[in-house]
Tab-separated table of C-alpha atoms in Angstrom:
chain	number	residue	atom	x	y	z
A	187	MET	CA	-16.415	-10.576	-1.126
A	188	GLY	CA	-14.541	-11.350	2.044
A	189	ASP	CA	-13.065	-9.731	4.968
A	190	GLY	CA	-10.669	-6.732	3.873
A	191	TRP	CA	-10.476	-3.371	2.314
A	192	GLU	CA	-12.792	-3.311	-1.004
A	193	THR	CA	-13.237	-0.079	-2.893
A	194	ALA	CA	-16.113	0.921	-4.949
A	195	ARG	CA	-16.006	0.142	-8.598
A	196	ARG	CA	-14.448	3.221	-10.099
A	197	ARG	CA	-16.097	4.408	-13.247
A	198	THR	CA	-13.848	7.478	-13.463
A	199	PRO	CA	-10.381	8.033	-14.224
A	200	GLY	CA	-7.846	7.592	-11.350
A	201	ASN	CA	-7.189	5.143	-8.488
A	202	ASP	CA	-8.078	4.283	-5.134
A	203	TRP	CA	-5.629	4.556	-2.110
A	204	VAL	CA	-5.149	4.055	1.674
A	205	ILE	CA	-2.704	5.689	4.199
A	206	VAL	CA	-1.465	3.528	6.928
A	207	ALA	CA	0.510	4.568	9.918
A	208	LEU	CA	3.247	2.156	10.927
A	209	GLY	CA	3.284	0.638	14.393
A	210	HIS	CA	7.008	1.924	14.633
A	211	LYS	CA	9.219	3.950	12.514
A	212	GLY	CA	11.382	1.518	10.574
A	213	GLU	CA	12.965	0.442	7.167
A	214	VAL	CA	10.755	-1.660	5.034
A	215	GLU	CA	12.437	-5.030	3.633
A	216	LYS	CA	9.282	-6.996	2.493
A	217	VAL	CA	5.658	-6.197	1.469
A	218	ILE	CA	2.626	-8.601	1.313
A	219	VAL	CA	-0.337	-7.680	-0.507
A	220	ASP	CA	-2.968	-10.249	-0.100
A	221	THR	CA	-6.088	-10.555	-2.426
A	222	LEU	CA	-7.513	-13.962	-0.831
A	223	HIS	CA	-11.163	-14.145	-0.839
A	224	PHE	CA	-11.294	-11.386	-3.830
A	225	LYS	CA	-12.118	-13.097	-7.018
A	226	GLY	CA	-13.834	-10.904	-9.268
A	227	ASN	CA	-13.087	-7.741	-7.587
A	228	TYR	CA	-9.178	-7.598	-7.018
A	229	PRO	CA	-7.103	-4.876	-8.089
A	230	ASP	CA	-5.319	-4.993	-11.584
A	231	SER	CA	-2.078	-3.582	-9.974
A	232	CYS	CA	-0.644	-1.793	-6.793
A	233	SER	CA	2.180	0.518	-5.794
A	234	ILE	CA	3.299	1.524	-2.655
A	235	GLN	CA	4.723	4.998	-1.586
A	236	GLY	CA	6.373	5.796	1.933
A	237	ALA	CA	7.288	8.626	4.120
A	238	PHE	CA	8.908	9.720	7.442
A	239	VAL	CA	5.787	12.070	8.881
A	240	LYS	CA	6.802	14.175	11.885
A	241	GLY	CA	3.424	15.506	12.387
A	242	GLY	CA	0.546	17.107	10.651
A	243	THR	CA	-3.143	16.959	10.527
A	244	ASP	CA	-4.736	13.969	8.400
A	245	SER	CA	-5.634	16.412	5.692
A	246	GLN	CA	-2.057	17.573	5.503
A	247	ILE	CA	-0.518	14.094	5.471
A	248	GLU	CA	-3.034	13.091	2.457
A	249	THR	CA	-2.194	16.109	0.692
A	250	GLN	CA	1.637	15.449	1.071
A	251	SER	CA	1.308	11.663	0.315
A	252	LEU	CA	0.986	12.502	-3.265
A	253	PHE	CA	4.886	13.433	-3.363
A	254	TRP	CA	5.959	10.486	-1.147
A	255	ARG	CA	8.919	8.419	-2.407
A	256	GLU	CA	8.181	5.203	-4.053
A	257	LEU	CA	8.827	2.083	-1.964
A	258	LEU	CA	7.234	-0.413	-4.320
A	259	PRO	CA	6.910	0.178	-8.085
A	260	SER	CA	3.819	-0.788	-9.616
A	261	GLN	CA	3.342	-4.517	-9.514
A	262	LYS	CA	0.520	-6.847	-11.192
A	263	LEU	CA	-1.750	-8.584	-8.846
A	264	THR	CA	-3.711	-11.746	-9.306
A	265	MET	CA	-7.192	-12.921	-7.710
A	266	HIS	CA	-7.165	-14.901	-4.362
A	267	ALA	CA	-3.642	-14.871	-3.992
A	268	GLU	CA	-0.764	-13.435	-1.481
A	269	HIS	CA	1.667	-11.264	-3.381
A	270	GLU	CA	5.055	-11.336	-1.850
A	271	PHE	CA	7.375	-8.382	-2.868
A	272	ALA	CA	11.096	-8.279	-1.455
A	273	GLU	CA	13.557	-7.649	-4.339
A	274	GLN	CA	11.134	-5.028	-5.638
A	275	VAL	CA	11.212	-3.001	-2.521
A	276	LYS	CA	13.232	0.208	-2.825
A	277	ALA	CA	15.419	1.303	0.074
A	278	ILE	CA	14.230	4.544	1.042
A	279	GLY	CA	15.351	4.735	4.756
A	280	PRO	CA	13.222	4.801	7.590
A	281	ILE	CA	9.365	5.581	7.426
A	282	THR	CA	6.520	6.003	9.665
A	283	HIS	CA	3.418	5.883	6.829
A	284	ILE	CA	2.715	4.110	3.690
A	285	ARG	CA	0.280	4.870	0.856
A	286	LEU	CA	-1.164	1.894	-0.891
A	287	ASN	CA	-2.449	2.566	-4.105
A	288	VAL	CA	-4.719	0.333	-5.984
A	289	PHE	CA	-5.068	0.289	-9.643
A	290	PRO	CA	-7.699	1.082	-10.526
A	291	ASP	CA	-9.804	-0.404	-7.633
A	292	GLY	CA	-10.690	-3.597	-6.071
A	293	GLY	CA	-10.077	-5.437	-2.838
A	294	VAL	CA	-7.190	-6.540	-0.757
A	295	SER	CA	-7.605	-8.691	2.346
A	296	ARG	CA	-4.455	-8.024	4.187
A	297	LEU	CA	-1.530	-5.623	3.758
A	298	ARG	CA	1.715	-6.782	5.697
A	299	VAL	CA	4.612	-4.569	5.933
A	300	LEU	CA	7.825	-6.039	7.451
A	301	GLY	CA	11.245	-4.708	7.950
A	302	LYS	CA	13.562	-3.460	10.882
A	303	VAL	CA	12.445	-1.037	13.495
A	304	SER	CA	14.503	2.161	13.549
A	305	ARG	CA	15.437	3.599	17.138
């Protein structure tokens, strides 16, 4: 186990996820999903959804996130590695929030979302 976000082992159907508000609204060009230090407890795969959120409570944002547009289709992950995705990222316009989905569970050391700030 290392620094980062580690979910509990999942024994039931489904997956784990986290919603992250970006520092500024912008268009995503590259995503880096880092599983460094997670060797036996890394996710098998991940996907990312994104949306431009204008307001709402945390509970409303959580519910709406199920229907956000796909930013990064499902990608295979490996242990203790930095996974860089640029060509796989879909152009969905400016967004303010992302939802990182990990399948079925596991640890992510860092999530980097890179792009251009929208004014």
